[in-house]
GROMACS .gro file of C-alpha atoms in nm:
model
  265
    1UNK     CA    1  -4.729   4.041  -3.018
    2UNK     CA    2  -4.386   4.142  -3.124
    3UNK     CA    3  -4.108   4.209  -2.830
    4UNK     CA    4  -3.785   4.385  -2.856
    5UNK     CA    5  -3.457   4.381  -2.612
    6UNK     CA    6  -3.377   4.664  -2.450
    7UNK     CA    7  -3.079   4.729  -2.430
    8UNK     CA    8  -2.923   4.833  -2.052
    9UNK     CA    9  -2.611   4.984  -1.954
   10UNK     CA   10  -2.540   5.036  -1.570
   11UNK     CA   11  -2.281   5.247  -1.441
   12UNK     CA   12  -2.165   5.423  -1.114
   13UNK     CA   13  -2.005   5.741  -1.189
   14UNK     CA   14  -1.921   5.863  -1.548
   15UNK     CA   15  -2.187   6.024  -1.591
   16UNK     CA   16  -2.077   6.264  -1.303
   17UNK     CA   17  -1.726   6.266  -1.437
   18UNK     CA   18  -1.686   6.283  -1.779
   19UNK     CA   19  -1.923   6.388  -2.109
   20UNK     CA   20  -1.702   6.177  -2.294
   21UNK     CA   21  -1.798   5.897  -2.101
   22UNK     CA   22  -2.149   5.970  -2.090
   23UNK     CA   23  -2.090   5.966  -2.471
   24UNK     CA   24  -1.950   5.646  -2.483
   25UNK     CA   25  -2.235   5.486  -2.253
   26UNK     CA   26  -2.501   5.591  -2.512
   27UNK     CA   27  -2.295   5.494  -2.794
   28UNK     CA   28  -2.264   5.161  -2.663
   29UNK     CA   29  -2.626   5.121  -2.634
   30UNK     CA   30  -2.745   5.355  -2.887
   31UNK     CA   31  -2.510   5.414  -3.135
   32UNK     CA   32  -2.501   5.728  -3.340
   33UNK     CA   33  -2.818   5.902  -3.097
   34UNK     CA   34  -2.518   6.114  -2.947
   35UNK     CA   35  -2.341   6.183  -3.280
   36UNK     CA   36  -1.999   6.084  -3.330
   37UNK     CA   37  -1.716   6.165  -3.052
   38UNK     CA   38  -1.542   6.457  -3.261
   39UNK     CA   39  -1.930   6.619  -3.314
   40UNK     CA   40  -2.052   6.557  -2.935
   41UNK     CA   41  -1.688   6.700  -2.831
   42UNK     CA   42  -1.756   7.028  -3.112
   43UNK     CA   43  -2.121   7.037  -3.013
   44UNK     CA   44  -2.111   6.946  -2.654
   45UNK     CA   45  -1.850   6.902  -2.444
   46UNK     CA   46  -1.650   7.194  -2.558
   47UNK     CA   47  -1.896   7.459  -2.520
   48UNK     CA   48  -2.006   7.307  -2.172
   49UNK     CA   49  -1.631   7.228  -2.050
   50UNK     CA   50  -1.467   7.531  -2.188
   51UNK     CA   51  -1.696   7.757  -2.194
   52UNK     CA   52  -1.969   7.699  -1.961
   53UNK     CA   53  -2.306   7.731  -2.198
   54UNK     CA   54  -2.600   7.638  -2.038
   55UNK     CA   55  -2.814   7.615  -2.344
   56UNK     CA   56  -2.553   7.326  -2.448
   57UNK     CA   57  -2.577   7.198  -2.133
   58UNK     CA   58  -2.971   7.216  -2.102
   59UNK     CA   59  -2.988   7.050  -2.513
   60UNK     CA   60  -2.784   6.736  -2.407
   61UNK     CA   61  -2.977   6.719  -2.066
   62UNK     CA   62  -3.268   6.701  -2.281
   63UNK     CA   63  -3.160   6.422  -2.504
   64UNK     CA   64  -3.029   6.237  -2.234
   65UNK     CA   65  -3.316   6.247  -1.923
   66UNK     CA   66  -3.518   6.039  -2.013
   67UNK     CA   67  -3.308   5.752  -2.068
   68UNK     CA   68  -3.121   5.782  -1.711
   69UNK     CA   69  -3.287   5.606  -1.385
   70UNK     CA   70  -3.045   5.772  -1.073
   71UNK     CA   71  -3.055   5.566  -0.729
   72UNK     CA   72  -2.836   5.718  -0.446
   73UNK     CA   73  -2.674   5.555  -0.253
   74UNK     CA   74  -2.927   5.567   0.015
   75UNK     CA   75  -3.217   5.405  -0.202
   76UNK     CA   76  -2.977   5.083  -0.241
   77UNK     CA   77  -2.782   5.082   0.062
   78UNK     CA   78  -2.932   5.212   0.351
   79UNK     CA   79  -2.741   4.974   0.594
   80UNK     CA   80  -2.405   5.196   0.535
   81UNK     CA   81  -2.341   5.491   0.754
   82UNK     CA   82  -2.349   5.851   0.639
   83UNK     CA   83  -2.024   5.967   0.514
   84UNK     CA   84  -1.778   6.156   0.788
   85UNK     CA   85  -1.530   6.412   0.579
   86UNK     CA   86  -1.256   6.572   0.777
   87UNK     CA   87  -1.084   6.855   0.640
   88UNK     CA   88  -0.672   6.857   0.837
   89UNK     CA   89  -0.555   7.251   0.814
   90UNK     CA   90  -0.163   7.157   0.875
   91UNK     CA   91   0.087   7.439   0.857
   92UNK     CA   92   0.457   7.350   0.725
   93UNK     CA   93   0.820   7.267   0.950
   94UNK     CA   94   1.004   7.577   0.940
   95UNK     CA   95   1.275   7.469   0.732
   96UNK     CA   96   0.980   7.337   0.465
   97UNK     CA   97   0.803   7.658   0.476
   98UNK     CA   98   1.208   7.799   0.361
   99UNK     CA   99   1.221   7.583   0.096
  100UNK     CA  100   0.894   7.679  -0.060
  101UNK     CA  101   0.946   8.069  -0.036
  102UNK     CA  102   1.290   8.061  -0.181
  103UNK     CA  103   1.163   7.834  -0.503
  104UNK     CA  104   0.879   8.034  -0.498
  105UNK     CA  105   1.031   8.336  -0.539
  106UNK     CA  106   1.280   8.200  -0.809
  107UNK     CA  107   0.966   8.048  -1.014
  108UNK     CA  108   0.781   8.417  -0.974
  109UNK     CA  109   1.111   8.550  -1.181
  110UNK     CA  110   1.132   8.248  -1.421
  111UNK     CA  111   0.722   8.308  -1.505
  112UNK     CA  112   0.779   8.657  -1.571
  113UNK     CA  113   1.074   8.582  -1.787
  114UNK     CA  114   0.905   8.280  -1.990
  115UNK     CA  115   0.585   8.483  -2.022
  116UNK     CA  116   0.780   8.843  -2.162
  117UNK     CA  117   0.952   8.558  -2.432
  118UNK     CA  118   0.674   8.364  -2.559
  119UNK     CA  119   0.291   8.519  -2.394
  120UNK     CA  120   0.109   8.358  -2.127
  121UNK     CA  121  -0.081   8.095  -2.332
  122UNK     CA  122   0.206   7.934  -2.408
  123UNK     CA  123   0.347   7.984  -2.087
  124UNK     CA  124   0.095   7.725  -1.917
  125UNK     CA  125   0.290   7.413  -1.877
  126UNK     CA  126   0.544   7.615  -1.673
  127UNK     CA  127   0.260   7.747  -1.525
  128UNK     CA  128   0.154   7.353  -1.435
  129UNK     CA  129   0.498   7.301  -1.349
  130UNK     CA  130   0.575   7.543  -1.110
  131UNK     CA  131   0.201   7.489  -0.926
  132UNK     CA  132   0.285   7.134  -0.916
  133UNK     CA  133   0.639   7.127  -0.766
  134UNK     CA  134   0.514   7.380  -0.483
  135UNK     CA  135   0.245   7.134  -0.420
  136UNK     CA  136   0.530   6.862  -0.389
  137UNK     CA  137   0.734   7.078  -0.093
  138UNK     CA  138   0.407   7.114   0.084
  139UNK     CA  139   0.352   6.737   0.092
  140UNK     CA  140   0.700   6.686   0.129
  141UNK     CA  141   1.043   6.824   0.010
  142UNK     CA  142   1.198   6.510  -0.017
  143UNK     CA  143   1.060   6.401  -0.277
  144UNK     CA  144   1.266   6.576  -0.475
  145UNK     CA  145   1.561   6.702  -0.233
  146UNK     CA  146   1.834   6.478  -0.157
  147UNK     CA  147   1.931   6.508   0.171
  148UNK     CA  148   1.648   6.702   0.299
  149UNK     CA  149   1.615   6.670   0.636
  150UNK     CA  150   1.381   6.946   0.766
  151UNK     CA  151   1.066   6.761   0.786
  152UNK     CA  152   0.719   6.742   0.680
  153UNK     CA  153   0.398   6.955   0.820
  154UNK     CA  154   0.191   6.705   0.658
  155UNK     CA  155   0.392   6.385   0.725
  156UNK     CA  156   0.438   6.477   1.065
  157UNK     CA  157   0.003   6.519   1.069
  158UNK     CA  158   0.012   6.174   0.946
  159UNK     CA  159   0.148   5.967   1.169
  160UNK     CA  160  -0.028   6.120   1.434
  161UNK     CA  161  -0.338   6.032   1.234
  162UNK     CA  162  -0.245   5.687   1.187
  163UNK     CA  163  -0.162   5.608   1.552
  164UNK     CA  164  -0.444   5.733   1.678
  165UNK     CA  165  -0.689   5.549   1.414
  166UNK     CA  166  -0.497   5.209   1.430
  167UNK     CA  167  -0.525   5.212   1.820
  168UNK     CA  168  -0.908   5.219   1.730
  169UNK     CA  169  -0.916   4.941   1.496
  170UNK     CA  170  -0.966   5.138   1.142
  171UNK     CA  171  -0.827   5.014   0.830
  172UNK     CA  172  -0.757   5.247   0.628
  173UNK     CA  173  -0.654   5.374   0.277
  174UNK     CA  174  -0.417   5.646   0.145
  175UNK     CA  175  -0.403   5.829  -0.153
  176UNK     CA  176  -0.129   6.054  -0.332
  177UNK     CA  177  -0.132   6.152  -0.687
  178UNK     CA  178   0.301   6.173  -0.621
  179UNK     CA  179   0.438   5.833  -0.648
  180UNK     CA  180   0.715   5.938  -0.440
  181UNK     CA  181   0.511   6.077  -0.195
  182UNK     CA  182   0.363   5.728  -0.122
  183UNK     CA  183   0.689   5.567  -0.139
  184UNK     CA  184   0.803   5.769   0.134
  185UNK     CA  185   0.501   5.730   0.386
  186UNK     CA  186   0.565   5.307   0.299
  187UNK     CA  187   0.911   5.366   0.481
  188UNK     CA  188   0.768   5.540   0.747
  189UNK     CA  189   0.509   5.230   0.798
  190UNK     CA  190   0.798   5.026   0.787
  191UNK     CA  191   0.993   5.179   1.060
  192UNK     CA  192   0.676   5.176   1.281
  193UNK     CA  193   0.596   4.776   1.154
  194UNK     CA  194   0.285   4.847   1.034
  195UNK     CA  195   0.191   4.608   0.741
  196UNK     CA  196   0.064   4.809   0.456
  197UNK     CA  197   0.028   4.734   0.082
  198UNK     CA  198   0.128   4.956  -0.235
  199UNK     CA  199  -0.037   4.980  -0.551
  200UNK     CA  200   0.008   5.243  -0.826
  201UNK     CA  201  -0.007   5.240  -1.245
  202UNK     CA  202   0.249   4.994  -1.262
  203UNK     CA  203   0.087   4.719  -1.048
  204UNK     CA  204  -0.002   4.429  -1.282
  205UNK     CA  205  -0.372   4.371  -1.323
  206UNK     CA  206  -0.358   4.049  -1.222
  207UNK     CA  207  -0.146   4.132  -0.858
  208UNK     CA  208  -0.427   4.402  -0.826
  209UNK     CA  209  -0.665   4.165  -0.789
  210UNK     CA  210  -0.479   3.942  -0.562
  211UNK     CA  211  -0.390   4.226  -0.323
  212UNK     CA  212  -0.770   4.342  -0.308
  213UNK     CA  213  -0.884   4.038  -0.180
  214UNK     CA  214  -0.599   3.996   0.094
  215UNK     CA  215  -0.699   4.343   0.189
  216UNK     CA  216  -1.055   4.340   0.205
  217UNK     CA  217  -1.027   3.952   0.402
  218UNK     CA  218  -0.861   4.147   0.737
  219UNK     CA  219  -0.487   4.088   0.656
  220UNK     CA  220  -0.291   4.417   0.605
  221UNK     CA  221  -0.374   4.782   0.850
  222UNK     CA  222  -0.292   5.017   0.495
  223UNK     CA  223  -0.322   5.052   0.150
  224UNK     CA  224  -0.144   5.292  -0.046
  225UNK     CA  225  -0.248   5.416  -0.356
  226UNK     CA  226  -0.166   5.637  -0.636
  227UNK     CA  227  -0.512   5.854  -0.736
  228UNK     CA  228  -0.439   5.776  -1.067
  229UNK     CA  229  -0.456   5.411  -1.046
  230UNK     CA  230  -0.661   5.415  -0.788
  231UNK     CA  231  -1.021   5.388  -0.948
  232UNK     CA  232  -0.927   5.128  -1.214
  233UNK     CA  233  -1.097   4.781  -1.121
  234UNK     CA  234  -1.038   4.800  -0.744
  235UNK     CA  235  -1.346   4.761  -0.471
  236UNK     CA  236  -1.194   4.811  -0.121
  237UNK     CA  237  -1.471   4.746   0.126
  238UNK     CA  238  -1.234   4.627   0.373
  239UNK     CA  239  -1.187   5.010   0.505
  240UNK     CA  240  -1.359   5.214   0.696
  241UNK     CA  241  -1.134   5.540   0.625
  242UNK     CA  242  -0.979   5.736   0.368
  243UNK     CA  243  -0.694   5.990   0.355
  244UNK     CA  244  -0.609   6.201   0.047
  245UNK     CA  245  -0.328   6.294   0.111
  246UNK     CA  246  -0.304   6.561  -0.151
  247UNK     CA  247  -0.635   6.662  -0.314
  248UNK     CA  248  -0.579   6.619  -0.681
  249UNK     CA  249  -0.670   6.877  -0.936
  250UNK     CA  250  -0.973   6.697  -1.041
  251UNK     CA  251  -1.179   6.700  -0.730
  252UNK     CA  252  -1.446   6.481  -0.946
  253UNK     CA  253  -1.234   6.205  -0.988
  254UNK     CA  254  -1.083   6.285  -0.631
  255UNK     CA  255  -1.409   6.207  -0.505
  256UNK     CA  256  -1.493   5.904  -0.761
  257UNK     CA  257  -1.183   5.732  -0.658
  258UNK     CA  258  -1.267   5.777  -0.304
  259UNK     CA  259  -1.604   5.610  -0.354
  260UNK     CA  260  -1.515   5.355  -0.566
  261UNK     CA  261  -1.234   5.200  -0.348
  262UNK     CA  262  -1.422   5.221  -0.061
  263UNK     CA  263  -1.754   5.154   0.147
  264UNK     CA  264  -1.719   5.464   0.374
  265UNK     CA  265  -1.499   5.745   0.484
   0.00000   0.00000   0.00000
């Protein structure tokens, strides 16, 4: 009787994330029974990505079923409490929601401009650009304004949120996918002594791991966190709460970051 090795690959959330990583999964383990990446991207990922074909969609869920075994998180781990999610509707200070119309309206006229001179395909990273400074006045002018001094809707929301969750004992993690916007919530920590931690893409691998284990063993209230950074070999089950402070444009990874940093919400 002849026996063969299977091989096994176990993962938590690529395949809800990314075809590309799917691809890489089953190239790992079965190499070539996905094609190579350029002819899964032209064959799959493209046409489902892009342009939404089901029959693409339905041809790689075919190849791939019945190779996957799914276990939620209730099949493995039905000790841990069912998920709260909060959704904070927080309007701007007055002088913030001046800021935003006036570079609003000068971005409407520099669009229009930029799309009259080159079209509106190439017109997309000012597109990005514009959509992703408004987002920064919202979360906090700033960032980006010296000087500014009119306050922050959302900042403002925050400590509020903070006070009243540290009086009750939560720890608690914070994500931004603005650098600045975290650096700016640490001094506010600061002012009110509450010890917090800071982590984003330049926090050596080695510190990362370091700082996880002081924060999961009960020492520090907060962890800040870029979004970016935030899913890349960290496992805090030391909180009990998240806060995103900005929803990022990928609410997939929004969400994967979320779970993978944490034990609940």
């Amino acid at each position: 009787v002849q026996t063969c090795a299977l091989p096994i690959s176990l993962t938590g959330t690529p395949i809800e994330n990314s075809l590309t990583e799917l691809w890489s999964i089953f190239d790992f383990i079965m190499p070539g029974y996905l094609l190579n990446h350029s002819a899964f991207s032209r064959k799959y990922e493209a046409p489902i990505v892009k342009d939404g074909s089901h029959e693409a969609l339905q041809e790689l869920n075919n190849h791939v079923k019945p190779f996957i075994l799914r276990r939620t998180k209730l099949e493995v781990a039905k000790d841990l409490p069912s998920k709260i999610e909060h959704r904070v509707s927080v309007e701007m200070t007055e002088q913030q929601k001046k800021v935003y119309l006036a570079y609003l309206k000068d971005a409407k006229g520099e669009l229009e401009d930029d799309i009259k001179a080159k079209g509106f395909n190439r017109s997309k990273f000012k597109v990005l650009s514009i959509l992703t400074r408004l987002r920064q006045i919202c979360c906090d002018p700033s960032t980006f304004i010296e000087d500014y001094a009119g306050g922050s809707g959302k900042m403002e929301a925050l400590d509020e949120i903070l006070e009243n969750s540290l009086e009750q004992g939560h720890r608690i993690l914070i994500f931004s996918q603005f650098t600045r916007v975290l650096k700016n919530i640490s001094k506010r920590l600061e002012l009110k002594e509450i010890k917090y931690m800071y982590l984003d893409g330049s926090t050596k691998a080695e510190k990362r791991v370091d700082m996880v284990k002081t924060f999961n063993e009960g020492d520090t209230q907060v962890f800040l966190i870029s979004l970016k950074a935030g899913g890349t070999g960290i496992n805090l089950t030391g909180a009990d709460m998240v806060i995103h402070f900005d929803p990022w444009w990928n609410r997939s990874e929004e969400r994967r970051v979320g779970k993978e940093c944490s034990q609940g919400v």
